[in-house]
Each structure stands twice: as structure tokens, then as C-alpha cells.
XYZ file of C-alpha atoms in Angstrom:
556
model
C 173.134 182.955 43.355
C 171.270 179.751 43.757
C 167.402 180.357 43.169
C 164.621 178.546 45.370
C 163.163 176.670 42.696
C 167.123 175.206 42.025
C 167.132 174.481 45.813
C 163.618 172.184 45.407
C 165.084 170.448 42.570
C 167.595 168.624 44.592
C 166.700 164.708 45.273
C 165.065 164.422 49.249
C 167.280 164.157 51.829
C 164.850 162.356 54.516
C 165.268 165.198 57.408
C 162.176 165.867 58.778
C 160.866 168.194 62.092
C 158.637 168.063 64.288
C 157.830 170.802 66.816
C 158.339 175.122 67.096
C 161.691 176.556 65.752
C 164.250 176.911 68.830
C 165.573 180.296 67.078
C 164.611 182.469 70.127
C 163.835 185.397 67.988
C 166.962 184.993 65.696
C 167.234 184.202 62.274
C 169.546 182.894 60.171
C 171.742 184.975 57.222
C 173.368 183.946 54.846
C 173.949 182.540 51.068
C 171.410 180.082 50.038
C 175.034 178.971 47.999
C 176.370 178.084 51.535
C 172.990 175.331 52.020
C 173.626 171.968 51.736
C 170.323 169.954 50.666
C 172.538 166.413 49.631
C 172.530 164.316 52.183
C 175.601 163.068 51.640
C 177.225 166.403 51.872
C 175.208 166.852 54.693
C 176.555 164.189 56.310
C 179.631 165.709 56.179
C 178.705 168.630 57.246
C 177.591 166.979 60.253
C 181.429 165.152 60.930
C 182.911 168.621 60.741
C 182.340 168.730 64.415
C 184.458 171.812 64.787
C 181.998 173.761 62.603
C 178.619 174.797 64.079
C 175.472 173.962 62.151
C 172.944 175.772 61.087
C 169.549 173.742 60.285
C 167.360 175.802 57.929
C 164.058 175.353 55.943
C 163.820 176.982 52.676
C 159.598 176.488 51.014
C 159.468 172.870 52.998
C 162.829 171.568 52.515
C 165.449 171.495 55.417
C 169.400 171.993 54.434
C 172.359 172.501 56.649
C 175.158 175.291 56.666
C 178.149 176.000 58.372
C 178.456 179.582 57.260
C 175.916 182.686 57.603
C 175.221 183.646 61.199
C 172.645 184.446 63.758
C 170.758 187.743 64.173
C 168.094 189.195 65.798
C 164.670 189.302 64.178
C 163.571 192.119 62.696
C 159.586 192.361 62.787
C 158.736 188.968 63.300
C 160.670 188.738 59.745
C 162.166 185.212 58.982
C 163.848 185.809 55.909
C 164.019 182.901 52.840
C 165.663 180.315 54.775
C 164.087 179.779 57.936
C 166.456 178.659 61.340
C 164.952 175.737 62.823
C 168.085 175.149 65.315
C 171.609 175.676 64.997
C 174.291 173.433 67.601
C 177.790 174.617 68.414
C 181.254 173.355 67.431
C 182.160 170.641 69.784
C 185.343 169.137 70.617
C 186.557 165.805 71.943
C 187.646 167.525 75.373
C 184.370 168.397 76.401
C 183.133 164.694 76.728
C 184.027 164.213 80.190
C 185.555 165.969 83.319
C 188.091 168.606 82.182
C 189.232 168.281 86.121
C 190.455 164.985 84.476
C 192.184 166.043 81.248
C 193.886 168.941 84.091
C 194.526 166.496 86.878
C 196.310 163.752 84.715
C 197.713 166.427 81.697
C 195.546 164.565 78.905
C 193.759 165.625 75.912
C 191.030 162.901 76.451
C 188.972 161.476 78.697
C 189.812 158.233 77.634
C 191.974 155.568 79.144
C 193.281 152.206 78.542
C 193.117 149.472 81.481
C 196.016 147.631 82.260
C 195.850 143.545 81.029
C 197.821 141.465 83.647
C 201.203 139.723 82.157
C 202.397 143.111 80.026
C 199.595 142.512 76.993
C 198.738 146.120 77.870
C 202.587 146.811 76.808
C 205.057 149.703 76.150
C 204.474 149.750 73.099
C 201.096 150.613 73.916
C 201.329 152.708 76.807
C 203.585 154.533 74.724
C 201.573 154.973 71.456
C 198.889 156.224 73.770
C 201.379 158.910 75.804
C 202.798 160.626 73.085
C 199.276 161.372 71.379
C 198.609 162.853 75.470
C 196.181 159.273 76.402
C 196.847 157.777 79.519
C 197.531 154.655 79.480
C 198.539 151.910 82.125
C 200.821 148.765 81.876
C 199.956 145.766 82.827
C 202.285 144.919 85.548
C 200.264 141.890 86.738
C 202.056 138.541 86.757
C 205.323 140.060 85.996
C 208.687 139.137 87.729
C 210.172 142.594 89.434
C 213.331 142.905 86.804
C 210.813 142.686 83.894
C 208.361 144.850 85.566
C 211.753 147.641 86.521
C 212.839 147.215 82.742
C 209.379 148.740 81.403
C 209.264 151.056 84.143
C 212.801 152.411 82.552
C 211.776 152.163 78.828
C 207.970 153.917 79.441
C 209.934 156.496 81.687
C 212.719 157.030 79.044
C 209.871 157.620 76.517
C 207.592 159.504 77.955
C 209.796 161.620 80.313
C 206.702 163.800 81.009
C 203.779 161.171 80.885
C 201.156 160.511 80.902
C 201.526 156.562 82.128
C 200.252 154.780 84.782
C 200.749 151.239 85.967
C 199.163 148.881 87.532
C 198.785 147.880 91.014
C 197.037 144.315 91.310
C 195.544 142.978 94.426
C 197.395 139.585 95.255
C 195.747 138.837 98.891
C 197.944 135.266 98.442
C 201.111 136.549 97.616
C 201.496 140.153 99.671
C 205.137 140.283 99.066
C 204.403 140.262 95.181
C 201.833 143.374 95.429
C 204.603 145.112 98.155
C 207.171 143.933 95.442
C 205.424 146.692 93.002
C 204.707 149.622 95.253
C 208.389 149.899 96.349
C 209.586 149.511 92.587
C 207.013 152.437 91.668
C 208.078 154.637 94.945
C 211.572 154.009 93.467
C 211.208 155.255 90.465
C 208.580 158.154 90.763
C 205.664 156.424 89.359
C 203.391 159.126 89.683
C 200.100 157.081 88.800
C 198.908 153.476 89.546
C 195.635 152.002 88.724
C 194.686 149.686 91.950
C 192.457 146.923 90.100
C 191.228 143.405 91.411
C 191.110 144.661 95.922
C 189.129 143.093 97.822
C 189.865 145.248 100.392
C 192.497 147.852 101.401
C 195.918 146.380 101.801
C 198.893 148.316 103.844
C 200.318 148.448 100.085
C 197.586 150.935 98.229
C 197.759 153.023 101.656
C 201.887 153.341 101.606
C 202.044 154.180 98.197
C 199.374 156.818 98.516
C 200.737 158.578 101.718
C 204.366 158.276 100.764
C 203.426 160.819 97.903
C 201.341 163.221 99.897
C 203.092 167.263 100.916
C 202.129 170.482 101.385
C 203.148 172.963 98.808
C 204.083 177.072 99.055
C 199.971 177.560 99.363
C 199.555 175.270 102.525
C 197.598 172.953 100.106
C 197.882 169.315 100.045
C 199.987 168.123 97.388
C 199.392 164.747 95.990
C 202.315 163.490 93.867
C 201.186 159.310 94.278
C 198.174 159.494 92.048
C 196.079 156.131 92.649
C 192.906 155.137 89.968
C 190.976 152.173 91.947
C 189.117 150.094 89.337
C 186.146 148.626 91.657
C 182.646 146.836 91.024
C 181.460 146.681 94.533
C 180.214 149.548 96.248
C 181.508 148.086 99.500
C 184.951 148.248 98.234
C 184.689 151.476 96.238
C 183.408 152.860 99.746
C 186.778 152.128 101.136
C 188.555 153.573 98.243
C 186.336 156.593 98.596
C 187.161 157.259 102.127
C 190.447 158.330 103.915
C 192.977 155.422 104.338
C 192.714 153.715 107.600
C 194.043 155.438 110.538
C 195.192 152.148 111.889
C 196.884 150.834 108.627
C 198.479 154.967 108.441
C 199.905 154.731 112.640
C 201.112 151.290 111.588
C 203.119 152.831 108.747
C 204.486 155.670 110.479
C 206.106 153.628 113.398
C 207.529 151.352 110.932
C 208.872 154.368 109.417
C 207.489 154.579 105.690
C 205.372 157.602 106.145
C 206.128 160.878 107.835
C 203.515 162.162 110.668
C 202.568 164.691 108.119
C 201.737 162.198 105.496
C 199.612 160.578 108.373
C 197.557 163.532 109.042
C 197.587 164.417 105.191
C 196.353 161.030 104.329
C 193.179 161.277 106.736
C 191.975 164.384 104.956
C 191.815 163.381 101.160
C 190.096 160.107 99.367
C 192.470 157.297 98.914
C 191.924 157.353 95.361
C 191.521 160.098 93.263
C 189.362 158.675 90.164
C 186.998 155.445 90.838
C 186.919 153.254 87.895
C 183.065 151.849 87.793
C 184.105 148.213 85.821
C 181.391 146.399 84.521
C 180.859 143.181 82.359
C 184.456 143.494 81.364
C 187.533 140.978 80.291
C 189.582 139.271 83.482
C 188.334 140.175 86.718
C 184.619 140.696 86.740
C 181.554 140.523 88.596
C 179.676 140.650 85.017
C 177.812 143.903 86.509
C 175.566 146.230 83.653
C 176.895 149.461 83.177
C 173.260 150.866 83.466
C 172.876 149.613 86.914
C 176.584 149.997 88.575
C 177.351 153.533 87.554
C 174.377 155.737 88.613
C 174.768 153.745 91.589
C 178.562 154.907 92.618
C 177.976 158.107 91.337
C 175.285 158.190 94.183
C 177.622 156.886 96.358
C 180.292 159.072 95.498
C 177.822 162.033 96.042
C 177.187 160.677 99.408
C 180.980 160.546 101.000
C 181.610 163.545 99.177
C 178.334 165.300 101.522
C 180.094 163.486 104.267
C 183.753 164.520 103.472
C 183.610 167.626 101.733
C 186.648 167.382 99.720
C 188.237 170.020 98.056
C 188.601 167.837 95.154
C 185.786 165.502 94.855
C 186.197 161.834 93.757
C 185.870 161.077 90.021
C 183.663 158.507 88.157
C 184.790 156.766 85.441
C 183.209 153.465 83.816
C 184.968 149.905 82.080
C 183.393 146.865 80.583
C 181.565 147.311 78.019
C 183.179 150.313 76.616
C 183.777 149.662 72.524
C 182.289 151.251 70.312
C 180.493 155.307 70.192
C 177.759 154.446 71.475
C 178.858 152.420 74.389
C 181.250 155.527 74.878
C 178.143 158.322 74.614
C 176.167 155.764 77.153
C 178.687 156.011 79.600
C 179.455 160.165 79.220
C 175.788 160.946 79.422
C 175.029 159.073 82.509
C 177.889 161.116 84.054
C 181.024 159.156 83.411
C 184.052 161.470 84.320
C 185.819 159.235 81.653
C 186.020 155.931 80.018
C 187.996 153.696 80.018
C 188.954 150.445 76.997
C 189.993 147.037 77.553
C 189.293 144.111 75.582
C 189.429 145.586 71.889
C 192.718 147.138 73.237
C 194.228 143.682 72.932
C 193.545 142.692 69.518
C 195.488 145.729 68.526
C 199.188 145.776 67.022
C 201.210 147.193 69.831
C 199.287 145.061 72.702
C 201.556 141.611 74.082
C 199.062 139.225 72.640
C 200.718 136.667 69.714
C 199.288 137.307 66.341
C 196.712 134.289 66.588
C 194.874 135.812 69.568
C 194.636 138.675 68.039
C 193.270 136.843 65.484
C 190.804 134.992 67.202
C 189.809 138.355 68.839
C 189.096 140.430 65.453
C 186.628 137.216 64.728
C 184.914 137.122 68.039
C 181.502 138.072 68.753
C 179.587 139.051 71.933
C 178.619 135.555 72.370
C 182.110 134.287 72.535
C 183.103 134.544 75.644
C 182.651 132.733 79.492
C 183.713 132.379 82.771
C 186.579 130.324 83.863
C 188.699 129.965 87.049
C 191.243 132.373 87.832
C 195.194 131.310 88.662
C 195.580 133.781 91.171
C 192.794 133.478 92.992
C 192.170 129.957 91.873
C 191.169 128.101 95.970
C 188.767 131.024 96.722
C 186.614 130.087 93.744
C 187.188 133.655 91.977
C 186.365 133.644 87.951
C 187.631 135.642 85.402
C 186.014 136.790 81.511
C 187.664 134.907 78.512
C 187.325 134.413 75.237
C 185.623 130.612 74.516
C 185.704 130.951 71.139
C 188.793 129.178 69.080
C 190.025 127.828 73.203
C 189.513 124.939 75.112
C 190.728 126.630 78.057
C 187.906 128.054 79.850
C 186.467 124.449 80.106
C 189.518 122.840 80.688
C 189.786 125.072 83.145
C 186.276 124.526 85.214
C 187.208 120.800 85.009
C 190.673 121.665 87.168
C 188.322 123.432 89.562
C 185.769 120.619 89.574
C 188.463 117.970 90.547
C 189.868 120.681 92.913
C 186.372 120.748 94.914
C 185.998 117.573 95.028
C 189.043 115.299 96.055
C 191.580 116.532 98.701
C 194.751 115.283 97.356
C 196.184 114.141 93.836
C 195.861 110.584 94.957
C 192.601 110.340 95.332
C 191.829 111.607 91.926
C 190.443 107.784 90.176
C 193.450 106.984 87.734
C 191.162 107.475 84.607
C 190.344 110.791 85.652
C 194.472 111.135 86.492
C 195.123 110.175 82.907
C 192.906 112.668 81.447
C 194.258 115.076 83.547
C 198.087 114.161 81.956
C 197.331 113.489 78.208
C 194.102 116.155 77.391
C 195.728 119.493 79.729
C 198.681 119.256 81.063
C 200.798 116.701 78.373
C 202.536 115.270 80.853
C 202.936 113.478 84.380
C 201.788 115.378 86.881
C 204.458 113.811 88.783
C 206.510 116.366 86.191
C 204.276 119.086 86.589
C 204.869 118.884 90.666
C 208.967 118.992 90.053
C 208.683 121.893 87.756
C 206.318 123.905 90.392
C 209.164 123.059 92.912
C 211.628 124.686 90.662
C 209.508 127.758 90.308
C 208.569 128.144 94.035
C 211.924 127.408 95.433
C 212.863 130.507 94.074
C 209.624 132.474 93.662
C 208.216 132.195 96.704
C 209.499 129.216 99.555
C 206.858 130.102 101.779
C 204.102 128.738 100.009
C 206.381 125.791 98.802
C 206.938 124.806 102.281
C 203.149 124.497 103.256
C 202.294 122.368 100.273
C 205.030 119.781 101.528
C 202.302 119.515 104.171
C 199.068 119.928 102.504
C 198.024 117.664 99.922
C 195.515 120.104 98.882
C 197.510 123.041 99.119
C 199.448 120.712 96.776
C 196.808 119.807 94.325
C 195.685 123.605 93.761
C 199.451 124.712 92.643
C 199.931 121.708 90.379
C 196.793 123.110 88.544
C 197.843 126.561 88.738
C 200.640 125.315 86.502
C 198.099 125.148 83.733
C 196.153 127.775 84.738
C 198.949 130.454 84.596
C 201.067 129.067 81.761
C 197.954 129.356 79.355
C 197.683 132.798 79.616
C 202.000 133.569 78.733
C 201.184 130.730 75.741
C 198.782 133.369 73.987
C 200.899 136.068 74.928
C 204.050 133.720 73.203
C 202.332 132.352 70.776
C 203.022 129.092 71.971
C 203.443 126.792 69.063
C 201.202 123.613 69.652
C 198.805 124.909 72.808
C 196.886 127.138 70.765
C 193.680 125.335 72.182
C 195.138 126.084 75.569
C 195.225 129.707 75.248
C 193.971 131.709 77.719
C 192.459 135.127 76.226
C 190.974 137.286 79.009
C 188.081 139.372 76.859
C 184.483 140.699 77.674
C 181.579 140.819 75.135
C 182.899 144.045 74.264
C 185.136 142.512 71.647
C 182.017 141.227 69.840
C 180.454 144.958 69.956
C 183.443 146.219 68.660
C 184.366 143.938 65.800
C 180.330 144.419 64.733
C 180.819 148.049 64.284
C 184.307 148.338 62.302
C 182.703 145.145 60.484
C 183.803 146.683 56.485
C 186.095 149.188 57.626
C 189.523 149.339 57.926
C 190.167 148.562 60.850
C 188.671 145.357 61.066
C 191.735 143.816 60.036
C 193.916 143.789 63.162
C 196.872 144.315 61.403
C 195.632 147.858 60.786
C 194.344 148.109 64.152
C 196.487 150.839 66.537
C 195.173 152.050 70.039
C 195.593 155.657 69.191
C 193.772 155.129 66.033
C 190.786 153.615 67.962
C 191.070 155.841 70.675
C 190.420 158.681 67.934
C 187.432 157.159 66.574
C 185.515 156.030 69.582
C 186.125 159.360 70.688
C 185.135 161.026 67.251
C 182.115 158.958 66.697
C 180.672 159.994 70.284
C 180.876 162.976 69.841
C 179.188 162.957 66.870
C 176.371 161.113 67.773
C 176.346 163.925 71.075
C 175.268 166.071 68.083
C 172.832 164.228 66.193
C 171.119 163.681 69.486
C 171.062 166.926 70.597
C 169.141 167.690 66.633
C 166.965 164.822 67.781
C 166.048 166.366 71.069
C 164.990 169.617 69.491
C 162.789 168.269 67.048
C 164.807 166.935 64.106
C 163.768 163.852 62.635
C 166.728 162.062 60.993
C 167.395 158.842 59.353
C 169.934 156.119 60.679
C 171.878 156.564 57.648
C 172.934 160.246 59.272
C 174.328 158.885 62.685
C 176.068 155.561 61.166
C 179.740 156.686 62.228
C 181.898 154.380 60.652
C 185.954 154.778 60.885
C 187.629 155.877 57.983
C 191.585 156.184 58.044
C 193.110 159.841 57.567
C 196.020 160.324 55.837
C 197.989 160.740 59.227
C 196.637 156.908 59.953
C 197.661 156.127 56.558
């Protein structure tokens, strides 16, 4: 047996408390053998989050056990060791809503977001679904026969999910967002992740109400999950609420939608999980997570007093999300689940070429800006990308600056023209305008036809051409343009590549989404438990809650 005076000997391990004993008339018993007093076993004993801990002071000094057990005091007796707290086992599916691990068959509540132009890939989706992670493909920007092949191979692989895929918002090109919804009704997509609305769109409603029934209970069956990623509360309040009665009539007499699926559709939410995105990569409004989510939580409380659903509307939360702490943040103000985005792509199985990633691992929160958008580039609307290592986000504002100001190619001064041709776009833009002809004549005629007889209409697709080539060359790796890349990426990357600064996976050649899943998860819940020590009374030193990620032999 280990003696008290052996116990004293041991060097100081810096734990401290302040405040009465929580041991509501219990005490702890047990081996002083089974005390830790190291701290770097206690430590340890801390990451064993499926263990509970015991906190104990034996003559001043305060150790940790997994072993012994509670009992009832006998006598006011305390014993030799002394409980000062003790916190449960916890696991990584209790951060959360379990109605979301149930509702989507997950083991976390953890997502990946979708990056436009398949950089959120199979590869990745697929990494994520076989560990049980939803994750959703980024269908944005993709031609339908590339968009139908990964809706084969992420089917093929994951016969059983979980997947989703995205559904973007295209208010200039309907037929494109229609495009998607009747490859994913095709093919039983089961979930989609709406990101980018502005407002509802026939589109969102169809593929929601095409997937409503009634099953052998008389309850409404939704098979068409839908996962609106929003920033506004205006637009989450349409998300939030039945879909339109007008848009659902219109539907049924064209003859998409049963009457059922009519009357269905006006009794449940038109999405079933609201993702709260903040200052994240892409599309943004550069909103702080402390200020957006307890608002649509309160919002969601509202229409939810209003509605009454049988299954309320969940809250999730993006941008910003990279790192434990970020993760914890977004849990404890009530986050249903979170979701990652922008560390996502510097990982091994996301579409980005190997210098992006690159480029990513160095980043830092700094690093990044605002620059035009290529699909919503005449409205004005910006997206997040990475500055650092690009010319592209100014290059970029310069297209839009000329845009604003001249209304046709023509009246652009010539030294300003040949700028234009020998800095961005290497080449005539005489060249540029035959090439956009080639690509419209097939892709879309419509809009080809009204630039014949709008100079400005014109002017914005020849500098489209840059704007949405620059965004496949990072994806390619195109040789030659790497100051042209465009990288969509929030400040998260920064936060991220700070805290795996010395570990493993600060290489991104050893960086895999399931991997960082595992750890952001891991590391939030750990820090749930030194803050619940905290609360009670516990005084610890940083050194105890620094969760850095180690690899496991299964990474290895």
C-alpha cells in the first residue's frame, strides 16, 4: 500500500480548489494505489473520457482516480482521501442533439459543408460515411453528367448513407438549380443541404414535397430530407415555415406533387435542420457566431410556439468552426450540431490541387478577404477567400470596379483594356468573348442571346470567364495561374493551422477529414470536462486543457 507521507513526496501538480466539496454526503473509497498525484498521468487520466473521475484530497494535496467508488457517509466520516467532485464518463454522442445522430443515422454531431465545384469530393463524402459522418458533396458548378457520376459512385459506396448533397441557389440560372433537384429525385437522394437562397425557389419546395407520405401510423413521413444553411433570419424564417401554399398549388397542377404532398407540405418546416453560417469560406455575410446563433435559436423557438411541430426545427452553426474550442463554443450555446468547412479543404481526400492545400496549411486568420463572386457577380454579391499566396481576390475587385463603372467593353480606355488582356486574362478579350460563345451556345443560349443585345450583359460574362475559371485552376492545379487561384476559405483556416501548429497533422499530407473530425470532436469534449472541474471549484493550469492531436495507431 502506498503510505501518505509517499503520496506528499510526489513533485506539485498545480491543481488547486476553491470552494465546499460537491460530495453531497458521499465519500470516496478506494486504494490510495489507484491516486494519481503526476500531472502528467493526470492528464491522462483526464483524456480517458470514458472513465469517470474522481478528484480527491489526501493532507492538502489533490490527485485523481478512475477506480474506487462513491458511498454514503458514515458519521460525518471522510475517510483519508477526501472527494472534492467526481464527473461522469462522457462520450462524443452526447455533444449535440441525439434527435440528430437518430434523424440522419450518425454517430456525431458533426458535419462537413459542401464546397461548390466537387472540392468537398467523394472521396471525402465517403471517408466521412463509412466512419457514420455526414457529409455533403459539393455539387455547385458542376455539369449534370459529372454531378449523376458522383451521385452513382457515393451511392455505390455508401449504399446505406449517410450523404447529402448540395442544393445551391442559382437565382440567374433556374434551370441549373432545377437541373439538380430532378437528378436527386431520380436517384433517391435522401438529403440535400440548400446553401446560398435568397429566397424560396419552386426547386427547394418540389424536392421537399415530392418526398413527403404517410406511413402505417398516419404519421407524416419525410423521405426528402433538406439542411438550409442560412445567415439571415429573414431567410431562415422562410425555411422555418411551411412551403408556400402558392408555390405547393402551382406544383400540384403542373403535376409534380400529389394533393397529399400539398396538404403534407403545409404542416411540417421546409427544412428539417437550419444551418446558422457565420464568418465562413464562399458565401458569407461575415456574421459572429456569438451574435447569429442565440439569435435563430430565438427565432426558431418562436415559429416553433407558433407551429407546434411534432418535430421541432434544429440549430446547427458554420464559420468559424475549427478547432475544440470553436466546437465547445458552438455546443454550449445550444448548437444541435456543427458543422466544418474551410480546414476540410486542405485535407487529402478534398478536390483542391496539392498547392492550395498548401497554401491553406500556411494560412493564418489574417489571410483571407472578400472578393466578387462568379455567380452572382452583377448583383454585387462577395464571397470569403484566401488572399494569401493569390492575386485573385484583387484581381478580382478590379473586374468589378471596371464592371461598375463603364457600360460596355468599348468604353473601357485602351490602357486599362491592355491591363485587362496581359495582367488577368492573358489574352484578347476579343478571345475571351469567342470562347464564352462556345460555352453558352451549349450551356445555356438564353443568356447568350441577351448579351448579343446588351453590351453590359456582355461585359459581365467576359469577366465571369476569369472569375469562374480561377476557382477549377486551384482545383486542377493549373500549371502557370497559380497567382490566379481562387481558394474560397474563412479565418477558420488560420485558427485551425494555429492549434495543430507541432502536431501531426499540420502537414496536410497527413491531414484526413475523419481524422480531424475525431479530434475536434475529442478535444471538445474534453475541454466539456475540464470546465465542468472549473465550474465546481477546481483550479487548473492551462497545461491540463491544452488538447493537442496525437495520431492512434488506427490513424497510423
Amino acid at each position: 500500500m502506498t503510505t501518505v507521507d509517499a503520496v506528499l513526496n510526489k513533485q506539485d501538480n498545480g491543481l488547486a480548489f476553491f470552494g465546499s466539496p460537491c460530495n453531497f454526503n458521499q465519500v470516496w473509497k478506494g486504494s490510495l494505489d489507484c491516486i494519481s498525484f503526476d500531472s502528467n498521468i493526470i492528464k491522462d487520466k483526464l483524456l480517458a473520457l470514458d472513465k469517470p473521475c474522481y478528484i480527491v484530497r489526501v493532507d492538502g494535496r489533490i490527485g485523481i482516480s478512475h477506480d474506487g467508488y462513491l458511498s454514503p457517509a458514515e458519521n460525518g466520516k471522510t475517510g483519508q482521501a477526501e472527494l472534492l467532485m467526481a464527473v461522469p464518463p462522457i462520450s462524443l454522442q452526447q455533444l449535440g442533439d441525439p434527435n440528430f445522430l437518430s434523424f440522419h443515422n450518425v454517430k456525431y454531431a458533426y458535419t462537413t459543408g459542401a464546397m461548390a465545384g466537387a472540392i468537398a469530393s467523394e472521396e471525402m463524402v465517403i471517408a466521412l460515411g463509412k466512419e457514420r459522418i455526414l457529409a455533403s458533396f459539393g455539387a455547385g458548378g458542376l455539369t449534370p453528367n459529372r454531378l449523376e457520376a458522383a451521385i452513382n459512385r457515393i451511392q455505390e459506396a455508401l449504399p446505406q448513407g449517410p450523404y447529402a448533397f448540395n442544393l445551391i441557389h442559382s437565382p440567374n440560372e433556374p434551370a441549373i438549380e432545377r437541373g439538380a433537384v430532378d437528378l436527386y429525385l431520380k436517384y433517391g437522394v435522401k438529403t440535400i443541404e440548400a446553401s446560398a437562397f435568397l429566397d424560396l425557389t419552386p426547386n427547394i419546395v418540389y424536392y421537399r414535397a415530392a418526398g413527403l407520405g404517410v406511413n402505417s401510423a398516419n404519421e407524416i413521413e419525410i423521405k426528402n430530407k433538406v439542411i438550409a444553411k442560412i445567415s439571415r433570419r429573414e431567410v431562415a424564417t422562410k425555411f422555418m415555415q411551411p412551403a408556400p401554399e402558392k408555390m405547393l398549388r402551382e406544383l400540384v397542377a403542373q403535376g409534380l406533387i400529389s394533393e397529399l404532398q400539398a396538404n403534407l407540405a403545409a404542416k411540417i418546416p421546409l427544412a428539417d435542420d437550419i444551418t446558422v453560417e457565420a464568418d465562413s469560406g464562399g458565401h458569407t455575410d461575415n456574421r459572429p457566431l456569438v451574435c447569429l446563433l442565440p439569435s435563430m435559436v430565438a427565432l426558431r423557438d418562436e415559429i416553433q410556439a407558433q407551429y407546434c411541430y411534432e418535430k421541432p426545427i434544429r440549430v446547427g452553426v458554420a464559420g468559424g468552426i475549427a478547432t475544440p474550442q470553436s466546437a465547445l463554443a458552438g455546443f454550449m450555446m445550444g448548437a444541435a450540431y456543427i458543422v466544418t468547412g474551410s480546414i476540410n479543404q486542405s485535407c487529402i481526400e478534398s478536390g483542391s490541387c496539392q498547392h492550395t492545400k498548401q497554401l491553406l496549411a500556411q494560412a493564418d486568420m489574417a489571410d483571407v478577404m472578400m472578393a466578387p463572386a462568379a455567380d452572382m457577380f452583377e448583383m454585387g454579391v462577395k464571397l470569403q477567400v484566401l488572399k494569401r499566396g493569390t492575386m485573385f481576390p484583387l484581381r478580382a475587385q478590379k473586374l468589378y470596379e471596371i464592371y461598375r463603372n463603364y457600360n460596355s467593353i468599348e468604353e473601357i480606355p485602351a490602357p486599362e483594356r491592355e491591363k485587362l488582356e496581359k495582367q488577368i486574362f492573358r489574352k484578347t478579350l476579343a478571345q475571351v468573348w469567342e470562347e464564352t460563345i462556345t460555352y453558352l451556345s451549349q450551356k445555356n443560349p438564353e443568356k447568350l442571346g441577351k448579351a448579343v443585345n446588351n453590351p453590359k450583359i456582355k461585359m459581365a460574362l467576359i469577366f465571369r470567364w476569369y472569375l469562374g475559371l480561377s476557382s477549377r485552376w486551384s482545383n486542377s492545379g493549373e500549371k502557370g495561374r497559380e497567382v490566379d487561384y481562387q481558394i474560397w476559405c474563412g479565418p477558420a483556416i488560420g485558427s485551425f493551422n494555429n492549434w495543430v501548429q507541432g502536431s501531426y497533422l499540420a502537414d496536410p499530407n497527413n491531414r484526413r477529414v475523419v481524422d480531424v473530425a475525431h479530434h475536434i470532436m475529442t478535444g471538445a469534449a474534453f475541454l466539456y470536462r475540464i470546465q465542468s472541474l472549473r465550474i465546481q471549484g477546481m483550479q487548473i493550469p492551462d497545461y491540463y486543457s491544452q488538447y493537442c492531436p496525437v495520431r492512434s495507431t488506427l490513424e497510423a
